[in-house]
Structure formats: C-alpha cells, structure tokens
PDB file of C-alpha atoms and ligand atoms in Angstrom:
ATOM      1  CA  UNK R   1       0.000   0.000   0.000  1.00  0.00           C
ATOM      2  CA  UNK R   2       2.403   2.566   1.067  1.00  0.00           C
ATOM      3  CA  UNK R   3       4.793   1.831  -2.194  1.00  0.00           C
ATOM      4  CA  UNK R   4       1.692   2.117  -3.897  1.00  0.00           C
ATOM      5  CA  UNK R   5       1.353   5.602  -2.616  1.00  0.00           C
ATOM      6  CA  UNK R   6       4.540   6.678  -3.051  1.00  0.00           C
ATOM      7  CA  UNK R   7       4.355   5.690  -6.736  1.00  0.00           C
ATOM      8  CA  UNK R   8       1.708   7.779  -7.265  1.00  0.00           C
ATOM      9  CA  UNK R   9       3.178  10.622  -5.216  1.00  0.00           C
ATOM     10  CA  UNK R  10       6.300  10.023  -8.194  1.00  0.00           C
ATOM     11  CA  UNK R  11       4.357   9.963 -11.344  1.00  0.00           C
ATOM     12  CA  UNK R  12       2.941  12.944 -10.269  1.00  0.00           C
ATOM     13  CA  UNK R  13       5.660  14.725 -10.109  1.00  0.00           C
ATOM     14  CA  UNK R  14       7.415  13.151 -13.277  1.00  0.00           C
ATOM     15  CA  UNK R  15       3.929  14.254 -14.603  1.00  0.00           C
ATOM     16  CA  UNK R  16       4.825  17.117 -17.426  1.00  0.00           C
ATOM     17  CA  UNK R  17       1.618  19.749 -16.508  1.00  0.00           C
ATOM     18  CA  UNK R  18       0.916  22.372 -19.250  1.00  0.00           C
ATOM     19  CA  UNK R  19       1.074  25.704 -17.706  1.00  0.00           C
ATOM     20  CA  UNK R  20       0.556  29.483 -17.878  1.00  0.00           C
ATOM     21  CA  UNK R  21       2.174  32.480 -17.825  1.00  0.00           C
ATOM     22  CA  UNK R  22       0.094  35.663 -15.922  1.00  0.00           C
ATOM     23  CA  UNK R  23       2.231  37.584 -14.942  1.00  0.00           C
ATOM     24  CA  UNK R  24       5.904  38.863 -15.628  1.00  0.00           C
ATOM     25  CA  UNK R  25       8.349  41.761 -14.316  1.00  0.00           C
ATOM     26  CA  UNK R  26      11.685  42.838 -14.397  1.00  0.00           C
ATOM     27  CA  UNK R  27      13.676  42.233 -11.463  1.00  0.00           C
ATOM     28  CA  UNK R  28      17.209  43.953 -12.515  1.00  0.00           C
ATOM     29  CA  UNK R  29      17.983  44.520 -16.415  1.00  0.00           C
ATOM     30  CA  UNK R  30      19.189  40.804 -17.187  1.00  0.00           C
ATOM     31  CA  UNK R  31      16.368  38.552 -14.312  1.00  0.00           C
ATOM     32  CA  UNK R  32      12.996  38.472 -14.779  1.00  0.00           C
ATOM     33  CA  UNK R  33      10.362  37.055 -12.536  1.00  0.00           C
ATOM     34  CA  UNK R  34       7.459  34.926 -14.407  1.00  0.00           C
ATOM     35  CA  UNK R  35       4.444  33.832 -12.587  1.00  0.00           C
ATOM     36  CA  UNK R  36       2.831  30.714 -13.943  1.00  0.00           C
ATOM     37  CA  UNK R  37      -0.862  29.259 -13.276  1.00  0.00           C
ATOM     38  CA  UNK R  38      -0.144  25.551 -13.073  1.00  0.00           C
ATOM     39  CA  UNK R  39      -3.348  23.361 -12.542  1.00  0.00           C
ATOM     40  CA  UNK R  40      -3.248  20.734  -9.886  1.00  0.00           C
ATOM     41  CA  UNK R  41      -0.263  21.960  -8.760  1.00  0.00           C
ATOM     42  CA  UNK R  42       1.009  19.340  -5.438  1.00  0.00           C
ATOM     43  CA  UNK R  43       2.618  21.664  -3.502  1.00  0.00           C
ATOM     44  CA  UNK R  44       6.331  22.269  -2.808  1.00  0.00           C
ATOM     45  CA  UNK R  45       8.792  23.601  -0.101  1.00  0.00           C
ATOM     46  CA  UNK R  46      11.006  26.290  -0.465  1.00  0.00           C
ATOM     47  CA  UNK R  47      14.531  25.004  -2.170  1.00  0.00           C
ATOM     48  CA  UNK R  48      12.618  23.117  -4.248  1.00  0.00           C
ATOM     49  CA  UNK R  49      13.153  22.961  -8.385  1.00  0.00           C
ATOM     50  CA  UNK R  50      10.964  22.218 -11.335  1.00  0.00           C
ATOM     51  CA  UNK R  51      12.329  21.071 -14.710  1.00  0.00           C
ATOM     52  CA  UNK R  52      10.645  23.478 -17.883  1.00  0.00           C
ATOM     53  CA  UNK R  53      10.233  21.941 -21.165  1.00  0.00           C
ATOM     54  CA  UNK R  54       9.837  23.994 -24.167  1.00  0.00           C
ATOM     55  CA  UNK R  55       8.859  22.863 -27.327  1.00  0.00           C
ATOM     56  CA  UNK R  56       9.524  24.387 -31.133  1.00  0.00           C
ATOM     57  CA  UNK R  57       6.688  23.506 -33.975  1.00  0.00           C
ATOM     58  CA  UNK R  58       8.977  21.286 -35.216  1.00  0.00           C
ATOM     59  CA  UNK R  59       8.973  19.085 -32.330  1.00  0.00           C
ATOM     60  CA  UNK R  60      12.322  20.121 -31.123  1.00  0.00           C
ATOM     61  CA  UNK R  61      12.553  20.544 -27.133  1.00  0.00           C
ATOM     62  CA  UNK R  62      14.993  22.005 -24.873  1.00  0.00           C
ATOM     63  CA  UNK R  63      14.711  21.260 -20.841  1.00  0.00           C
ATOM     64  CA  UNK R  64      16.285  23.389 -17.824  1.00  0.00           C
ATOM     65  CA  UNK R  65      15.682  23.450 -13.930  1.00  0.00           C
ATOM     66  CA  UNK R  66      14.364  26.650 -12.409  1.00  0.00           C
ATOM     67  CA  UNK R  67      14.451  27.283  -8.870  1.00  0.00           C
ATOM     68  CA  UNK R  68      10.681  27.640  -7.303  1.00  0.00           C
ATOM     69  CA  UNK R  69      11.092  31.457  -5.847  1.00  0.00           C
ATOM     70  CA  UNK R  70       7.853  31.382  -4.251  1.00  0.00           C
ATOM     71  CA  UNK R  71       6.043  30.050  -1.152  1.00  0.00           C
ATOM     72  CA  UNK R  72       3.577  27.688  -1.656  1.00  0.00           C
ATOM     73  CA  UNK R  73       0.308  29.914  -2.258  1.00  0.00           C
ATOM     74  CA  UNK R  74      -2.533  27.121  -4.108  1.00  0.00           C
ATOM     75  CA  UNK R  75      -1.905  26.523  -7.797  1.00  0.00           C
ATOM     76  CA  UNK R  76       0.417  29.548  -8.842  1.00  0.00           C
ATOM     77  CA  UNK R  77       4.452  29.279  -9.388  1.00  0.00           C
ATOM     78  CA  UNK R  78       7.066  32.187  -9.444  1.00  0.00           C
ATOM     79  CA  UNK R  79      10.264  31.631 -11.458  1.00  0.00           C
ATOM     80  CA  UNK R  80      13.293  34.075 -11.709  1.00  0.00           C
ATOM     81  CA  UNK R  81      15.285  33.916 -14.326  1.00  0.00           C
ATOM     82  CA  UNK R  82      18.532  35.212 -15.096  1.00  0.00           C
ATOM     83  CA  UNK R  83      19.615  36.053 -18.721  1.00  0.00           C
ATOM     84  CA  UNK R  84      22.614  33.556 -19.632  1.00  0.00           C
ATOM     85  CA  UNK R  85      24.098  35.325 -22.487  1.00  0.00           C
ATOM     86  CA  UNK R  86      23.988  33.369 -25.778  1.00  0.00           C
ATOM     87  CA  UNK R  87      22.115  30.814 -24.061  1.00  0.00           C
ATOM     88  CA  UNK R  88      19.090  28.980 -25.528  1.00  0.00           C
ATOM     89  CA  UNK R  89      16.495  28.815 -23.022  1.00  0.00           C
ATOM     90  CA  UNK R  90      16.756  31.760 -20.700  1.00  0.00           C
ATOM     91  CA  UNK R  91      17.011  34.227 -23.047  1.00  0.00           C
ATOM     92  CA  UNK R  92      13.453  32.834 -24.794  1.00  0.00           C
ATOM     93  CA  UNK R  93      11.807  32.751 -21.385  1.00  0.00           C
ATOM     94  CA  UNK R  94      13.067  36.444 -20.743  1.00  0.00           C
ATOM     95  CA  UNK R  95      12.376  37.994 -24.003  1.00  0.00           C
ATOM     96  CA  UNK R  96       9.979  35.888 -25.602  1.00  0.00           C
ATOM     97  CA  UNK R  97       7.500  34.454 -23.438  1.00  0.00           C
ATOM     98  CA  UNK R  98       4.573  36.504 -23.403  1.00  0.00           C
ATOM     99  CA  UNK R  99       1.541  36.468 -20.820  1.00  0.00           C
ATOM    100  CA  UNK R 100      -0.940  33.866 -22.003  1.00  0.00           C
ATOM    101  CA  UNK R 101       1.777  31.669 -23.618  1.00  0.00           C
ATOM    102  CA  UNK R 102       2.642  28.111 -21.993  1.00  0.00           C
ATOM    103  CA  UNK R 103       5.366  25.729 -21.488  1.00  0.00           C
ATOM    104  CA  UNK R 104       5.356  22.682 -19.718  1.00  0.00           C
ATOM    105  CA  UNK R 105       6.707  21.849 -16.288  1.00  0.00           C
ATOM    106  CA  UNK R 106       7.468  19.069 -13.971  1.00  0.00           C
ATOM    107  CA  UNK R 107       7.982  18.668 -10.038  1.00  0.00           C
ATOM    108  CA  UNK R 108       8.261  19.838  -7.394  1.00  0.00           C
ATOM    109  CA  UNK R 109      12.028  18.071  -7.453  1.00  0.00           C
ATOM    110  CA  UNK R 110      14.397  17.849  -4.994  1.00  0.00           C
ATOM    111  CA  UNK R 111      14.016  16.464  -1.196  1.00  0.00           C
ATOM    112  CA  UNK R 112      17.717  17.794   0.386  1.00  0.00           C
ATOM    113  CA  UNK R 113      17.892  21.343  -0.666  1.00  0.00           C
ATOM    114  CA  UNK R 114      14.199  22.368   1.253  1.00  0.00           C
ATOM    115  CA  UNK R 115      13.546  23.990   4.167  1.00  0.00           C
ATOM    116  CA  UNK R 116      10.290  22.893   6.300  1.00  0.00           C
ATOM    117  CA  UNK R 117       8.206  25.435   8.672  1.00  0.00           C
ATOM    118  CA  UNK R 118       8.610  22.935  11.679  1.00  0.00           C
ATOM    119  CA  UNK R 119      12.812  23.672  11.417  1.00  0.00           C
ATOM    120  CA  UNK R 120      13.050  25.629  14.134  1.00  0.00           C
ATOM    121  CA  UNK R 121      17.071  26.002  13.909  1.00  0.00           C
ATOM    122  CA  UNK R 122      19.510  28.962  13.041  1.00  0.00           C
ATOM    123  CA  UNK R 123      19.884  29.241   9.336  1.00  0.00           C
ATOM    124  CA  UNK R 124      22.459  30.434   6.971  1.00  0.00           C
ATOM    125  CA  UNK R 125      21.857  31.059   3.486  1.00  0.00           C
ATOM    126  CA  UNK R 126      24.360  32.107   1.400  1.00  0.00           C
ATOM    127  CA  UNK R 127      23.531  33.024  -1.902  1.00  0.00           C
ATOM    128  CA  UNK R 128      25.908  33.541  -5.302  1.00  0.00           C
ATOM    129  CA  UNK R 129      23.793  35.209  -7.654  1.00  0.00           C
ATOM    130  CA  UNK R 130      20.876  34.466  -9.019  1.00  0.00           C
ATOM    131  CA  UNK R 131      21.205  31.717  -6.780  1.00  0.00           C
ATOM    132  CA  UNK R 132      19.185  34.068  -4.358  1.00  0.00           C
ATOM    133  CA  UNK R 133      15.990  32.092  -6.236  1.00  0.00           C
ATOM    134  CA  UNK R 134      15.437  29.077  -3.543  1.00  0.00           C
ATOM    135  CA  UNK R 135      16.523  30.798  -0.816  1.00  0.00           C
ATOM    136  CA  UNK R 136      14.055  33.829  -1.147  1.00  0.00           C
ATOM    137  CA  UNK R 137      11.802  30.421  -1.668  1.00  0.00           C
ATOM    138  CA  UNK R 138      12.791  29.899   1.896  1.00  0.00           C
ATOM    139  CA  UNK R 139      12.093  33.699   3.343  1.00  0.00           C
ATOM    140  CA  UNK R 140       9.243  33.278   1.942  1.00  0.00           C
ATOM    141  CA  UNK R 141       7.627  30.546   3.419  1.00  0.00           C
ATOM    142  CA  UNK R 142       9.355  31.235   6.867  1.00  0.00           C
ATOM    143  CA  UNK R 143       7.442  34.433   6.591  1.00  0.00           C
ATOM    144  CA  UNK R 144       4.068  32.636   5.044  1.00  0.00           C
ATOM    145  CA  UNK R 145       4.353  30.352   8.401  1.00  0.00           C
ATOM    146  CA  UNK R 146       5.041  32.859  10.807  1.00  0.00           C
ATOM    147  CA  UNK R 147       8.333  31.322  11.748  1.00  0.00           C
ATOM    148  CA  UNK R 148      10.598  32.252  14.435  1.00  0.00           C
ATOM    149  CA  UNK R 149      13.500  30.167  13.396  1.00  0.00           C
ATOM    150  CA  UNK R 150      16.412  32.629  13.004  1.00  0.00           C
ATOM    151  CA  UNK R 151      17.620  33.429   9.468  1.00  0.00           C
ATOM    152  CA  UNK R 152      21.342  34.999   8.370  1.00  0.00           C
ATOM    153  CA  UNK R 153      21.384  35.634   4.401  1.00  0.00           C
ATOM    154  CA  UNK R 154      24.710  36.800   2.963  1.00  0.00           C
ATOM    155  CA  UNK R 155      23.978  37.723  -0.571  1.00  0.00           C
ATOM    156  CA  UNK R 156      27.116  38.043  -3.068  1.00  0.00           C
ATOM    157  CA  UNK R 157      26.545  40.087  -6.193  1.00  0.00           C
ATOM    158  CA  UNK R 158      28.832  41.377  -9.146  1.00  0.00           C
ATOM    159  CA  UNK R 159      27.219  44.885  -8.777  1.00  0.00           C
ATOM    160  CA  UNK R 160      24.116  47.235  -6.902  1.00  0.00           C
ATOM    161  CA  UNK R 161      22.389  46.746  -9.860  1.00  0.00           C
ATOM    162  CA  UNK R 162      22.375  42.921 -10.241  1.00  0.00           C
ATOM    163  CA  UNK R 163      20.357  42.515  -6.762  1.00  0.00           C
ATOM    164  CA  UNK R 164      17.198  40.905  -7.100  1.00  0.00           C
ATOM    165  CA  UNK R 165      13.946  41.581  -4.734  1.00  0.00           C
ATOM    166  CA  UNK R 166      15.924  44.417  -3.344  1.00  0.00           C
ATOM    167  CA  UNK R 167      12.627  46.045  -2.302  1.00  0.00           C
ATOM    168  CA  UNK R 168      11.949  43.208  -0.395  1.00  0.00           C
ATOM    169  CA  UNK R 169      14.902  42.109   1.143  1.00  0.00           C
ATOM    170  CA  UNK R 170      14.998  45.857   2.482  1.00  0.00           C
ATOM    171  CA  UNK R 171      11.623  45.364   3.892  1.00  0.00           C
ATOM    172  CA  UNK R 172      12.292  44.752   7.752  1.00  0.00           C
ATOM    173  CA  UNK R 173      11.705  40.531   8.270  1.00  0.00           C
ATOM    174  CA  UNK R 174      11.744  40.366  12.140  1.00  0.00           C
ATOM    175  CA  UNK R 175      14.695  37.763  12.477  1.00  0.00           C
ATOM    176  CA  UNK R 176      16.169  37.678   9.166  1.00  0.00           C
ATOM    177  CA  UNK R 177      19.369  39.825   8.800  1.00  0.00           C
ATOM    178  CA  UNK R 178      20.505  40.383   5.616  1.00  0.00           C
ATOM    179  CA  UNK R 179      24.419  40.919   4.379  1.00  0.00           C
ATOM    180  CA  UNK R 180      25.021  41.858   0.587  1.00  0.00           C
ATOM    181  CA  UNK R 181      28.561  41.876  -0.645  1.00  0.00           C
ATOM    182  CA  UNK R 182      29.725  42.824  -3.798  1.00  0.00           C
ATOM    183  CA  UNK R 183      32.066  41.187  -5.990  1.00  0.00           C
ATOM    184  CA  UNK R 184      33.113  43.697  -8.739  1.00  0.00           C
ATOM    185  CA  UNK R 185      31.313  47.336  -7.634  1.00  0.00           C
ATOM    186  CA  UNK R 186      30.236  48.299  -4.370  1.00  0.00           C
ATOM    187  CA  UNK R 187      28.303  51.575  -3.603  1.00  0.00           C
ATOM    188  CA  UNK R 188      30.118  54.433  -2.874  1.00  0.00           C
ATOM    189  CA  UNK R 189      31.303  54.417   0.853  1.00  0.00           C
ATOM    190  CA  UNK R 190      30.128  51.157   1.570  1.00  0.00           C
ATOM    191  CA  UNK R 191      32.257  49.276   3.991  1.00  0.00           C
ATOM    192  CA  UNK R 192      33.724  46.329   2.367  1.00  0.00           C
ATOM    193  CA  UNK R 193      35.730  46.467  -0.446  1.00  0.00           C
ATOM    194  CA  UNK R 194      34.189  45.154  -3.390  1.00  0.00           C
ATOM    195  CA  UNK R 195      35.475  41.002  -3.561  1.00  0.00           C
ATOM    196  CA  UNK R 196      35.099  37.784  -3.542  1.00  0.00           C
ATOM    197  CA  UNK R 197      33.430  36.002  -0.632  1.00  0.00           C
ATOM    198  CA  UNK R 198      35.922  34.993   2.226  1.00  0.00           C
ATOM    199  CA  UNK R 199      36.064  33.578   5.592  1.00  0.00           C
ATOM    200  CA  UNK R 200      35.915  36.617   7.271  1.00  0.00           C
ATOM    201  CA  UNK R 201      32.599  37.331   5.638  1.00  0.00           C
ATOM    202  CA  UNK R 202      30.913  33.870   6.559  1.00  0.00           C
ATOM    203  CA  UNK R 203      32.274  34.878  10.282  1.00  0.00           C
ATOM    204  CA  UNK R 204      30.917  38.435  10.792  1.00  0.00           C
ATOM    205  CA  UNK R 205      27.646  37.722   8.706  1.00  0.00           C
ATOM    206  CA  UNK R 206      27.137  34.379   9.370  1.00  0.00           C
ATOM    207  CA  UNK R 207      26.393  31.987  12.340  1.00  0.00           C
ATOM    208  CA  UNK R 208      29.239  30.639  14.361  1.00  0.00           C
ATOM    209  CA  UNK R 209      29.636  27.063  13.844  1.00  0.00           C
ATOM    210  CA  UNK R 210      28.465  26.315  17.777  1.00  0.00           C
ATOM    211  CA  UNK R 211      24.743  27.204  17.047  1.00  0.00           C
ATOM    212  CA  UNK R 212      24.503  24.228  14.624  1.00  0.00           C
ATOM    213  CA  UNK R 213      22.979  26.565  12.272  1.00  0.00           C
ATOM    214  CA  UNK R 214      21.521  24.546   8.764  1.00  0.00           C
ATOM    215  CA  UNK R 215      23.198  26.105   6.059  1.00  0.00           C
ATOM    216  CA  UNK R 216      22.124  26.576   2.737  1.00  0.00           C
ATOM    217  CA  UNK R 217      24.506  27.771  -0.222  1.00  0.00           C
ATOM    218  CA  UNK R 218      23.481  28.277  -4.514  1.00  0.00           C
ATOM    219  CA  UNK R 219      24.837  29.483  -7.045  1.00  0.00           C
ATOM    220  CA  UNK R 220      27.157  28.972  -9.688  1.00  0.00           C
ATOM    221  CA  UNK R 221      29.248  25.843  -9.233  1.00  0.00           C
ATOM    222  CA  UNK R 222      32.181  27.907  -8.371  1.00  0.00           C
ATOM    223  CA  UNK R 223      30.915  30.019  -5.848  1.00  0.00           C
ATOM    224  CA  UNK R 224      29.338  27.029  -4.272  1.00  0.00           C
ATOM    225  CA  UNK R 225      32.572  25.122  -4.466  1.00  0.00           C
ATOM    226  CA  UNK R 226      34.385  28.223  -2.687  1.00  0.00           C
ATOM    227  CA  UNK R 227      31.717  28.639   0.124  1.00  0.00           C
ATOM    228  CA  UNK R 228      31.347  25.054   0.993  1.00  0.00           C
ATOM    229  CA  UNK R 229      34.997  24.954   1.743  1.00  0.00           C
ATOM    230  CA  UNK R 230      35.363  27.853   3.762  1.00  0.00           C
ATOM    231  CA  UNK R 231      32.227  27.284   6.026  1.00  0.00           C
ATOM    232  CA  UNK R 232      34.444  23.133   6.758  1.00  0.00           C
ATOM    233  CA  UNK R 233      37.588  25.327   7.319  1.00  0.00           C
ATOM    234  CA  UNK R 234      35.854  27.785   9.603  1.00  0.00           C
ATOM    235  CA  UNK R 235      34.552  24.735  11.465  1.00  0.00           C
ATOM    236  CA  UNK R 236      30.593  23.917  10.399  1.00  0.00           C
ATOM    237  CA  UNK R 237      29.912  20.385  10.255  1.00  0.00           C
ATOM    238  CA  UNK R 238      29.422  19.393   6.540  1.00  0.00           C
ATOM    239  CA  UNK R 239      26.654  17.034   7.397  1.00  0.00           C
ATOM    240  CA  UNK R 240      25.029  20.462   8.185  1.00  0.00           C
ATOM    241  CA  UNK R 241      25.589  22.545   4.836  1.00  0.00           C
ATOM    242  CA  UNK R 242      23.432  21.764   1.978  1.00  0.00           C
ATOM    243  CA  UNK R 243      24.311  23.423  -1.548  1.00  0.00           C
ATOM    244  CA  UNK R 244      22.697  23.651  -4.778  1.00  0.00           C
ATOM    245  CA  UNK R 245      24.709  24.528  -7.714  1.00  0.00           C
ATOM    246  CA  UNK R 246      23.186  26.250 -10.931  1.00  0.00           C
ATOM    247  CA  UNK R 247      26.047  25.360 -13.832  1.00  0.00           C
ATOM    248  CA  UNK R 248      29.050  26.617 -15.266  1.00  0.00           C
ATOM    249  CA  UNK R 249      31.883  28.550 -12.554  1.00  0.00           C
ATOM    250  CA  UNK R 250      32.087  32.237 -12.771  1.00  0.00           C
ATOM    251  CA  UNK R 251      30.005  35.104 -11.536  1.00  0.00           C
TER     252      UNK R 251
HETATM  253  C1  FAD C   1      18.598  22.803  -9.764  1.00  0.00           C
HETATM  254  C2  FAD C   1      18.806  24.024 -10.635  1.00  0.00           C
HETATM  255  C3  FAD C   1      18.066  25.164 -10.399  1.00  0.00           C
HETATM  256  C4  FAD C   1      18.243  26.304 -11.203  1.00  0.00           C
HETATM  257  N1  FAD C   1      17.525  27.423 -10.918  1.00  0.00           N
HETATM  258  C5  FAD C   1      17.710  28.531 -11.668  1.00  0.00           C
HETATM  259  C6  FAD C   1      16.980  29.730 -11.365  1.00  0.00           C
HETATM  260  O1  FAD C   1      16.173  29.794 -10.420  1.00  0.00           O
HETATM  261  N2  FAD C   1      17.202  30.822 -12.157  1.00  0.00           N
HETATM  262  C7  FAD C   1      18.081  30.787 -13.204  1.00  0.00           C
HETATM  263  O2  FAD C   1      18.214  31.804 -13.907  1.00  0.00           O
HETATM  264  N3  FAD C   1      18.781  29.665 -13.508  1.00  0.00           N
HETATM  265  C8  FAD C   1      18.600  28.540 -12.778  1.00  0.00           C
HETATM  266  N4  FAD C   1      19.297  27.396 -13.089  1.00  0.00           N
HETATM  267  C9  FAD C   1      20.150  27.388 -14.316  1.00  0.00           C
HETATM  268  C10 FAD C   1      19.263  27.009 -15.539  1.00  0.00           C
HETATM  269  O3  FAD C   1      18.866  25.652 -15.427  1.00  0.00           O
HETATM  270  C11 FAD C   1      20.023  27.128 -16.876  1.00  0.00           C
HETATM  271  O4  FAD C   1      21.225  26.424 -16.782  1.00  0.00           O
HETATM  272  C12 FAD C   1      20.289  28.573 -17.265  1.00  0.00           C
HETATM  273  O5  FAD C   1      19.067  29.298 -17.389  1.00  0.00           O
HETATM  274  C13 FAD C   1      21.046  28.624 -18.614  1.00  0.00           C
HETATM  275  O6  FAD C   1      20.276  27.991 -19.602  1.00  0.00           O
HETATM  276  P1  FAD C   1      20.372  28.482 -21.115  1.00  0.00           P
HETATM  277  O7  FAD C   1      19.617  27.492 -21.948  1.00  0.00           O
HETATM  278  O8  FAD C   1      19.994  29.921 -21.238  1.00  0.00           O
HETATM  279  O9  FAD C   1      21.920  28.389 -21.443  1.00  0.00           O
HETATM  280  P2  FAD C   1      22.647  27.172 -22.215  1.00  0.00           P
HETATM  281  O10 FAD C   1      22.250  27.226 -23.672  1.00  0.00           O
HETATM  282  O11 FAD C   1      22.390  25.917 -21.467  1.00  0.00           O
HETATM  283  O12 FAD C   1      24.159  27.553 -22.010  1.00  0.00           O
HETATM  284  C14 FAD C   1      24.812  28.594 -22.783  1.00  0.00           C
HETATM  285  C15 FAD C   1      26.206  28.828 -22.258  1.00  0.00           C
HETATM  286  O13 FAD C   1      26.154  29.361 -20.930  1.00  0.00           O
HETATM  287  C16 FAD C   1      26.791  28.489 -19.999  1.00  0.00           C
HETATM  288  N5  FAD C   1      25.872  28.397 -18.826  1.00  0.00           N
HETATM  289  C17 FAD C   1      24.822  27.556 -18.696  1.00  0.00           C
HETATM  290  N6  FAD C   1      24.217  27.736 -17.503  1.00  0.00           N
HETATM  291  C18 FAD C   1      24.882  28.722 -16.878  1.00  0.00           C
HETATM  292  C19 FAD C   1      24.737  29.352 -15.616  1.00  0.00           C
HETATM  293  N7  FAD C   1      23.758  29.008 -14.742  1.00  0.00           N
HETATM  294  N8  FAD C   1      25.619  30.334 -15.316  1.00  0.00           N
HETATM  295  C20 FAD C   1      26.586  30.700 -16.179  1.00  0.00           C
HETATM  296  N9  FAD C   1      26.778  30.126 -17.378  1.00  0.00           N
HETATM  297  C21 FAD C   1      25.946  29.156 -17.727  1.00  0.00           C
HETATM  298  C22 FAD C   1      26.925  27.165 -20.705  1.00  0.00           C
HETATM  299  O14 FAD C   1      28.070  26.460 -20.263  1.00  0.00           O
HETATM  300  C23 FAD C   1      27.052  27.563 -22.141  1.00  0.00           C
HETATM  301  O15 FAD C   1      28.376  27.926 -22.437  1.00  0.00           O
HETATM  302  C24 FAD C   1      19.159  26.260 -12.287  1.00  0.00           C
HETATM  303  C25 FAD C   1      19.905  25.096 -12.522  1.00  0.00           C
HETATM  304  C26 FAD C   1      19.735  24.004 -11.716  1.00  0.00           C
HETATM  305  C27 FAD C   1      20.558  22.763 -11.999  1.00  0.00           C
END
C-alpha cells in the first residue's frame, strides 16, 4: 500500500503539466520574474526545483531546472530567471515568453535542498547570484508560516544593480538579517571592499559554527565550491551545509 502511494506521489511529479504564464516583471535589467498558473499543482517547499520543457513547432525541445522562488500559495508558481548570455532557453523565457503563452513543467524536485516550517534552527543562506531564487523560496515561506527560526542571508553580487527583490529584502523581516557583498562594484562608501566572498565574511555575517545553524549555499558551481569549503575550514559540520549549484563557474 504505502509503495503504492509513493508511486503515485512520483508519477505525479514526473507528470509534465501544461502551464501558464500571468504575470511577468523585471527584477534587474538581465532577471525576470514569471508567474505561472499551473493546474493541480502538489505543492512544494522552499529550495525546491521544477524542470521546464519547451517545445519548437517542429517538435524540437529544450529542458532546464528553475528554482521555485515562491512560497507555496494554491496553484500559482514564481520563477526568476537570469539572462545567460547566448544561451538557448533563458534568453526565450526572458524575451519571448509573453503572458498567455505556456510551457510545460514538472515537479516539485528535490528532497535535500528544502527547508520545512517545523525547522526551528539557526539558518544560513548564502547566496551567489541568481542563486538568491530558492533561498528567497525559503524567506518566503518562513514568513508565510510565521516562523521564528532565526535566518542569516549573505547575498554576493557582481554589482548594486544585479540585486534581485531588493525592495523586499529591504523590507524589515523580524529575524532575518541580511548581508550583501559585492564582488566587482560596491556603492560608494560602503564598507567592504568590493570582492570575492571569504572567511571573514561567513564569520561576521554568518552563524558561528556552535549554534549548529543549517546552512544553505546556490549558485554557480564555483561560488558554491568556494563557500562550501570555507564554512568546513571555519569549522561547520558538513553534514550540516546543503548546496545547490546552478552550472558553469564564474560570476
Ligand atoms: C537545480 C537548478 C536550479 C536552477 N535554478 C535557476 C533559477 O532559479 N534561475 C536561473 O536563472 N537559472 C537557474 N538554473 C540554471 C538554468 O537551469 C540554466 O542552466 C540557465 O538558465 C542557462 O540555460 P540556457 O539554456 O539559457 O543556457 P545554455 O544554452 O544551457 O548555455 C549557454 C552557455 O552558458 C553556460 N551556462 C549555462 N548555464 C549557466 C549558468 N547558470 N551560469 C553561467 N553560465 C551558464 C553554458 O556552459 C554555455 O556555455 C538552475 C539550474 C539548476 C541545476
């Protein structure tokens, strides 16, 4: 019975659903945020993925994962996507896709990379990126559940202008502090120079390893890599960091 159900629980996720976009908006010049009505939609937790099919006339189909960027909220889905130059899929979605359109998508997928209302832990979130996506995922359903749990986000951009949901992540979150660093530009007089991520960030902005906090860490392979290693070094039990990586190194 119970294999039974999980089966079913599989397929329908595997299921491909036809969706549609209703809503779009820029979130800097190169990410764009589209909202999608998906019918029958099973529910998900933030950190969670879906896989996007598109498909040309000719029957030709290209398939990427997207992070889910919003809480679970009934049959509607919130994507952010970030404009790979000369890529084939992200630039459609961001350019092309119109309201009304559809594609198809699968999931929820992914089991590891969530985080569940009933944690009640310090968490860490450290986001390359547009790797931001699941982790705003997370925000936002620790704010949908009226969570207490303690949340540190250190959020590494090239520039000012590449933040997304600035206007939100300025909102005041009652227990979620909020670090941005900048890799390339920083605004003028801001504190830290502009750089990579070190150990000295993780340290000031983060958790110290003694809470136990649950950290979470996306973006592109590289950065991932780079903050997985430094969060061992500065003593956080592996076990305890979970990390999602979006593709190629760089950024
Ligand atoms: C689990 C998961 C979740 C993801 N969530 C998101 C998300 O929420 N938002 C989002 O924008 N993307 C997300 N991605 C990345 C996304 O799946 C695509 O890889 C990305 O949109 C590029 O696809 P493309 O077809 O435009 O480029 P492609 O045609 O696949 O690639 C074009 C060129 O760009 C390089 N490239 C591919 N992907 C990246 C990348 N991510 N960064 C830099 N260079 C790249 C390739 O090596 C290639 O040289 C996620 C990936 C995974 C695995």
């Amino acid at each position: 019975m119970a294999g039974t159900a999980l089966l079913g629980r599989l397929s329908e996720r595997l299921r491909w659903r036809a969706c549609t976009l209703v809503e779009e908006r820029n979130e800097t010049s190169s990410a764009r945020t589209l909202v999608f009505d998906v019918p029958d939609w099973p529910g998900h937790f933030g950190g969670q993925h879906v896989d996007v099919r598109l498909t040309a006339e000719d029957g030709y189909s290209a398939q990427r994962s997207y992070s889910i960027a919003s809480a679970e909220a009934g049959g509607r889905l919130e994507l952010t996507v970030q404009r790979v130059a000369e890529g084939e899929v992200s630039p459609y979605l961001i350019d092309q896709l119109a309201v009304g359109d559809q594609i198809e998508l699968r999931g929820p997928v992914g089991g590891w990379f969530v985080w569940q209302p009933e944690q009640t832990e310090p968490v860490l979130l450290v986001a390359g990126g547009s790797g931001l996506v699941p982790l705003m995922a997370m925000i936002r359903a620790r704010r949908a559940a009226g969570s207490r749990a303690p949340f540190r986000l250190i959020y590494s951009v090239r520039s000012p202008g590449d933040r997304i949901y600035l206007a939100e992540l300025r909102r005041l979150d009652p227990g979620l502090d909020t670090t941005f660093l900048y890799t390339r530009e920083a605004p003028d007089g801001w504190p830290r120079p502009a750089g990579r991520l070190d150990a000295e960030d993780l340290a000031r902005a983060g958790w110290p390893p003694d809470f136990e906090p649950t950290v979470y860490v996306c973006g592109p392979t590289g950065f991932v890599e780079h903050a997985a290693d430094l969060l061992v070094d500065l003593g956080h039990d592996a076990e305890r960091i979970r990390t999602e990586r979006f593709g190629p190194s760089g950024g």
